[in-house]
PDB file of C-alpha atoms in Angstrom:
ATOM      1  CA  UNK A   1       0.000   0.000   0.000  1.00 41.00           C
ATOM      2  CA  UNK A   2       1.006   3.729  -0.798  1.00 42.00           C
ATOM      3  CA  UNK A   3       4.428   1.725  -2.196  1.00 45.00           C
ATOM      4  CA  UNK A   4       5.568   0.801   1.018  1.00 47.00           C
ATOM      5  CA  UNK A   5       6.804  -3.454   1.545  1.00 53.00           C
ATOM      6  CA  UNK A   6       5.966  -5.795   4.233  1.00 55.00           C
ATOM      7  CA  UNK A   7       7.891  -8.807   4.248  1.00 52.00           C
ATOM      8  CA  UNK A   8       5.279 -11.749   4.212  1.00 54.00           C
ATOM      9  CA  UNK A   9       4.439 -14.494   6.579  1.00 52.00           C
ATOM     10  CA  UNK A  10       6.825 -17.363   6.287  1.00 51.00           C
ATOM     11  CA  UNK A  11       8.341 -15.636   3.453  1.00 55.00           C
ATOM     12  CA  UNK A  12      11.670 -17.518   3.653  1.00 58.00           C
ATOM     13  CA  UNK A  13      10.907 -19.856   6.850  1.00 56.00           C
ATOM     14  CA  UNK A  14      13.089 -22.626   7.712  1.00 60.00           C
ATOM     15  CA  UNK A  15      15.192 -21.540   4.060  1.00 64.00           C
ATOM     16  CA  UNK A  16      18.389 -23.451   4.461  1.00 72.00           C
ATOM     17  CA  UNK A  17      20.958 -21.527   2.051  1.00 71.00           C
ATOM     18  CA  UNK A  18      20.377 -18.503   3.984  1.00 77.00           C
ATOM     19  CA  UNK A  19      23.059 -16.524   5.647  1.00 82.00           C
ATOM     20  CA  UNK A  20      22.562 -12.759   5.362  1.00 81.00           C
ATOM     21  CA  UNK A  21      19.505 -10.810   4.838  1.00 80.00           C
ATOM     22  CA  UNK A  22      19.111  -7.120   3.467  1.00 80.00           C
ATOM     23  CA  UNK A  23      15.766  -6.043   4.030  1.00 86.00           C
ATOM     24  CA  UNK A  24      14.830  -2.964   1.209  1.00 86.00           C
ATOM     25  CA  UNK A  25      14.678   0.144   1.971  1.00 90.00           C
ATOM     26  CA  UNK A  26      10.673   1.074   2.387  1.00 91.00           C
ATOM     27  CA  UNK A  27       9.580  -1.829   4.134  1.00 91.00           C
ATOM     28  CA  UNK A  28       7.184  -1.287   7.053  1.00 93.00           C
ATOM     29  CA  UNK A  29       6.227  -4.406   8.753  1.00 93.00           C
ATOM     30  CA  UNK A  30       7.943  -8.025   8.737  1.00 92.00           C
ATOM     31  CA  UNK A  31       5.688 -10.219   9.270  1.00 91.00           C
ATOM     32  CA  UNK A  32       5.222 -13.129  12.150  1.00 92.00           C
ATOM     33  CA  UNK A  33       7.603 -16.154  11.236  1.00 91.00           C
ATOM     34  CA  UNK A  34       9.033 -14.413   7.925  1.00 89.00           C
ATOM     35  CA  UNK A  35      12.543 -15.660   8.773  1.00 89.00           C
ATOM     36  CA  UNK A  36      11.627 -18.427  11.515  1.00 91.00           C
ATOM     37  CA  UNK A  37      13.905 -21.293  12.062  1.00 91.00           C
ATOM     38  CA  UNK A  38      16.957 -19.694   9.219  1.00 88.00           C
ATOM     39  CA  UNK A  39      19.246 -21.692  11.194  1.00 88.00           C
ATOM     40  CA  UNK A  40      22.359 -20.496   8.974  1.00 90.00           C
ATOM     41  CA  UNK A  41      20.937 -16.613   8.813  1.00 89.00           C
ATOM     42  CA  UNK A  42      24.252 -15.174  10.447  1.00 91.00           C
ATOM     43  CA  UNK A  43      23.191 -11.518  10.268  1.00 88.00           C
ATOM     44  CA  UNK A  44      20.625  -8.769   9.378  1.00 88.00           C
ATOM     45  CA  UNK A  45      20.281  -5.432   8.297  1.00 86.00           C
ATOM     46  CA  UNK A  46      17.079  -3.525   8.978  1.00 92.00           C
ATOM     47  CA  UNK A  47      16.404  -0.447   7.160  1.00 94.00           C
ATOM     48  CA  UNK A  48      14.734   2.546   9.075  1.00 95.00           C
ATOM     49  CA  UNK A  49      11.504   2.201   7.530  1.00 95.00           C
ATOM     50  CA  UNK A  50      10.868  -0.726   9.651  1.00 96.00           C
ATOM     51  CA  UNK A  51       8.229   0.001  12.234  1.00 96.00           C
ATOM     52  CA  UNK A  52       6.900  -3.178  13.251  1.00 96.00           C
ATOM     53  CA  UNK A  53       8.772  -7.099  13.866  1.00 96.00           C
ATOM     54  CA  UNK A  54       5.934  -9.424  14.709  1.00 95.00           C
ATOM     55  CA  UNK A  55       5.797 -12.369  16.710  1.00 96.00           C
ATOM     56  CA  UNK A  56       8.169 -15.028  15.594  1.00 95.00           C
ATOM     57  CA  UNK A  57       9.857 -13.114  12.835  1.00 94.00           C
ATOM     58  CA  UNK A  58      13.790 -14.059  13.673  1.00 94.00           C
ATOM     59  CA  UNK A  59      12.461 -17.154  15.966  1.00 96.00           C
ATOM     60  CA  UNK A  60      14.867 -19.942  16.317  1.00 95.00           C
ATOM     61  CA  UNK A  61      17.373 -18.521  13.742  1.00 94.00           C
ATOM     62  CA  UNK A  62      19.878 -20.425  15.623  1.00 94.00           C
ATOM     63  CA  UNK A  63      23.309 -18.853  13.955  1.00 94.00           C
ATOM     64  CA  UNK A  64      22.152 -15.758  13.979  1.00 93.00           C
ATOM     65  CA  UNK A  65      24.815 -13.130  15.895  1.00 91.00           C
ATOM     66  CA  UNK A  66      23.980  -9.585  14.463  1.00 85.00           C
ATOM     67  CA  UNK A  67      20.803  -7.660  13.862  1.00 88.00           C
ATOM     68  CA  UNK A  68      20.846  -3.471  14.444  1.00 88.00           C
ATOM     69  CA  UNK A  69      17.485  -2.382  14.723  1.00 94.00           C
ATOM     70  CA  UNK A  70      17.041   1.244  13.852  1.00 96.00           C
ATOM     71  CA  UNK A  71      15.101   4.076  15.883  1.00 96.00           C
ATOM     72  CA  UNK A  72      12.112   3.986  13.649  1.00 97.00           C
ATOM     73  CA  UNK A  73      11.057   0.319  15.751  1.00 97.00           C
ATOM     74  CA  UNK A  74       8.480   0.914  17.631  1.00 97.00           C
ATOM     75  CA  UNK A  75       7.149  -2.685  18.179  1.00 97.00           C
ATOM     76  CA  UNK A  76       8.375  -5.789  18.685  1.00 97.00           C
ATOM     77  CA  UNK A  77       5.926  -8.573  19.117  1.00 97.00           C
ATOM     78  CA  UNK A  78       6.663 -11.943  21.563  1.00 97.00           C
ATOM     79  CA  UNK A  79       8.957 -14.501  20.497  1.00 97.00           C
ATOM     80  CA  UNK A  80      10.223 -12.040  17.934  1.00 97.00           C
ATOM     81  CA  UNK A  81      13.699 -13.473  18.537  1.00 97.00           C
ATOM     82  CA  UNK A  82      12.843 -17.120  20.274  1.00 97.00           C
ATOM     83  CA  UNK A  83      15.962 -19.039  20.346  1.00 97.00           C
ATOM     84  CA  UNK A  84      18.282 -17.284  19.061  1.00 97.00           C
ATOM     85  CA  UNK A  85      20.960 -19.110  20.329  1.00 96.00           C
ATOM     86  CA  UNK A  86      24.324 -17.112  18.840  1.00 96.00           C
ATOM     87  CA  UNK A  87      22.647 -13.698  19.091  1.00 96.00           C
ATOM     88  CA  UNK A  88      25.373 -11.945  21.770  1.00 96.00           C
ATOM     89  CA  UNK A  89      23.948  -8.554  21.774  1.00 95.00           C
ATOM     90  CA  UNK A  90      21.188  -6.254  20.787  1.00 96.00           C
ATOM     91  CA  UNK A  91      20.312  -2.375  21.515  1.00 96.00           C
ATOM     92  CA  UNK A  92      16.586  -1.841  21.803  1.00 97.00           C
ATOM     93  CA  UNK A  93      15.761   1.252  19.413  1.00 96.00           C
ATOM     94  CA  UNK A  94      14.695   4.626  21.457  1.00 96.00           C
ATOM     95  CA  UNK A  95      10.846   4.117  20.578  1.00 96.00           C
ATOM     96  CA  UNK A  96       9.568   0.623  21.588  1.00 97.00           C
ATOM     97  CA  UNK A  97       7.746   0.588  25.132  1.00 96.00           C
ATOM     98  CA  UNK A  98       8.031  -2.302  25.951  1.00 96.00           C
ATOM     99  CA  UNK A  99       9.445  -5.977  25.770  1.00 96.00           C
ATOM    100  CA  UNK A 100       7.000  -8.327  24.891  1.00 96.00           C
ATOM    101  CA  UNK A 101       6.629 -12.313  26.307  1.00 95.00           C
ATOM    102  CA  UNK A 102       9.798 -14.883  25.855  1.00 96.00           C
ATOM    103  CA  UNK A 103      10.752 -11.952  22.814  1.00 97.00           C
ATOM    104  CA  UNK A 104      14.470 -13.150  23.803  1.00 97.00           C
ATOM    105  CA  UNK A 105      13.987 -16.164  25.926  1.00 97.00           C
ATOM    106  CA  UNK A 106      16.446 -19.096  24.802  1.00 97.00           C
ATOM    107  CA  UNK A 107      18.845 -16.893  23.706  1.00 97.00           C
ATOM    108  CA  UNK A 108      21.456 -18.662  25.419  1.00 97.00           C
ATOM    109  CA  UNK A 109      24.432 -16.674  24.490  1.00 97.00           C
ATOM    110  CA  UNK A 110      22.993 -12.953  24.727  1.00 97.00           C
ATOM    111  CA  UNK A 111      25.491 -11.096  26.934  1.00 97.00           C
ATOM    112  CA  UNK A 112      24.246  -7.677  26.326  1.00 97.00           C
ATOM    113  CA  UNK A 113      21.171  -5.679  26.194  1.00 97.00           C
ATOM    114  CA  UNK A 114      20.676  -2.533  25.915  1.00 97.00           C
ATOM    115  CA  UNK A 115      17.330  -0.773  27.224  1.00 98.00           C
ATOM    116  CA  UNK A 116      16.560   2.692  26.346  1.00 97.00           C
ATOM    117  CA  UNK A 117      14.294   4.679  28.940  1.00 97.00           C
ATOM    118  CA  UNK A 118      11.376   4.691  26.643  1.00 97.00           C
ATOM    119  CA  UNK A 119      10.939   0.932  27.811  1.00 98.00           C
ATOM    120  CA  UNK A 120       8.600   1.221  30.568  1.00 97.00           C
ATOM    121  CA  UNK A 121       6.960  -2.085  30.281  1.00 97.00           C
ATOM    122  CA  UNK A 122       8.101  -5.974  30.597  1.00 97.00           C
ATOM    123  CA  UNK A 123       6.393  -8.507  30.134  1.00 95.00           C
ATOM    124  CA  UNK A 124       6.677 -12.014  31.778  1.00 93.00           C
ATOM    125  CA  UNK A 125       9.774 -14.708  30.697  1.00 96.00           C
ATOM    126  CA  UNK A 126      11.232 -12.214  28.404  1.00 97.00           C
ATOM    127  CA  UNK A 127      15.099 -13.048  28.858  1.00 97.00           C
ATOM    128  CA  UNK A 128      14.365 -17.135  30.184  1.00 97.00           C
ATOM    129  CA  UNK A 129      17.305 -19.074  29.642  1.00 97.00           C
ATOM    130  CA  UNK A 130      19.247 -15.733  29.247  1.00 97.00           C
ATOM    131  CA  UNK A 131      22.158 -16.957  32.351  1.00 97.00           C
ATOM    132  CA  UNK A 132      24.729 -14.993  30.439  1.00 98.00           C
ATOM    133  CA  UNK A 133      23.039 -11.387  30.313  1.00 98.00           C
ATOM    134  CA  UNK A 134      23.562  -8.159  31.613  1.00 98.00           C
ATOM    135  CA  UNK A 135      20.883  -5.378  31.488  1.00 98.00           C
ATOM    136  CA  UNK A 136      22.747  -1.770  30.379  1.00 98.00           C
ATOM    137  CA  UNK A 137      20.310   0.684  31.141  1.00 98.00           C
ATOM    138  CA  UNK A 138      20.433   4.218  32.706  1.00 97.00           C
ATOM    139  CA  UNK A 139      20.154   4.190  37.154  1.00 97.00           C
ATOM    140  CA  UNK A 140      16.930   4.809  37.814  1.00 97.00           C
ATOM    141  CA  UNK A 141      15.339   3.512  34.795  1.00 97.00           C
ATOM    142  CA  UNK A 142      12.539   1.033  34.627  1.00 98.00           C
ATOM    143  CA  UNK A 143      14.809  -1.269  33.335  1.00 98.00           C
ATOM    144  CA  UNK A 144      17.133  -1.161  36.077  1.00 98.00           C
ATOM    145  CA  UNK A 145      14.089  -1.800  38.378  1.00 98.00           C
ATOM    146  CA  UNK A 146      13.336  -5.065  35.811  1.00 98.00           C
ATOM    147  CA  UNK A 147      17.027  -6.096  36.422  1.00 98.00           C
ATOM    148  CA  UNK A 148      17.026  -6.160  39.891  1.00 97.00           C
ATOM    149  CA  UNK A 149      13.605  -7.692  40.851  1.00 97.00           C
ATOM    150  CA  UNK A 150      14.592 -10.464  37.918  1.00 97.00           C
ATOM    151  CA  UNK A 151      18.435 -10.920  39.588  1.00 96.00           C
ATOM    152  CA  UNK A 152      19.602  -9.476  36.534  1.00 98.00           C
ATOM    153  CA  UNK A 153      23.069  -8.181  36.706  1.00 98.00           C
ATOM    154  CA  UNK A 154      23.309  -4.061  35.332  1.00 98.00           C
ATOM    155  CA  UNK A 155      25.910  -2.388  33.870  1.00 98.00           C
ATOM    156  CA  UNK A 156      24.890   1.415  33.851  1.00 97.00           C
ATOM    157  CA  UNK A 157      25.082   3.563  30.054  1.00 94.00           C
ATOM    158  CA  UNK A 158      25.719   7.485  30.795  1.00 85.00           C
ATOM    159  CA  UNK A 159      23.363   9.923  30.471  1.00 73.00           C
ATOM    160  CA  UNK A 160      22.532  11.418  27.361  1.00 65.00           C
ATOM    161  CA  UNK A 161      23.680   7.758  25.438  1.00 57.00           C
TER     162      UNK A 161
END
């Protein structure tokens, strides 16, 4: 509609001879379970038309290590990233709210988050299986009151980062 792309349901699920994925410029949405279960998709580069990853989008992409999610994110639906096993570290863009249910649970290997202040809202089982992970967030933040009550540990970002 109006030119703009969403990337379909299943659009390359469970598609073996992937490794790296440029999504095009002008694409809006991608849908639930577009990329599910890529096990070889290494990396991903999202361009800043991208509004909205829906549930199971990157799920069980088991190789996958890199994905830089731009500012213009605003949602990201549960089990968007489901067992992402190799994924190390991500940096929530400045306009989602909040994390969504088990949206990184599995992802045994993520070391690093970081949790802008516009995140006021988490949702249950969101980092499960996460035994590797620090929270970087700003002192005082709602994240670093997530960390805490969750036994999290946090590493603190200065302000104005």
């Amino acid at each position: 509609e109006n030119g703009l792309i969403v990337i379909q349901n299943r659009l390359l699920y469970a598609d073996p001879n992937l490794s790296c994925v440029h999504i095009p410029d002008g694409t809006i949405t991608i849908e639930s379970t577009a990329f599910e279960e890529c096990e070889n998709l290494k990396e991903i580069a999202i361009p800043d038309s991208v509004t909205t990853i829906k549930e199971w989008a990157f799920s069980r992409c088991k190789n996958l290590e890199k994905i830089m999610l731009p500012d213009s994110v605003t949602t990201i639906e549960r089990d968007a990233f489901f067992n992402c096993k190799n994924l190390k570290e991500i940096t929530l863009p400045n306009n989602v709210t909040e994390i969504n249910w088990r949206t990184f649970s599995n992802c045994e290997n993520l070391e690093r988050i970081y949790i802008p202040d516009s995140v006021t809202e988490f949702d249950e089982l969101i980092f499960e299986h996460c035994d590797k992970l620090t929270i970087h967030c700003h002192k005082g933040s709602e994240a670093e009151k997530y960390a805490k009550e969750n036994r999290f540990p946090v590493a603190y970002v200065e302000e104005g980062k």
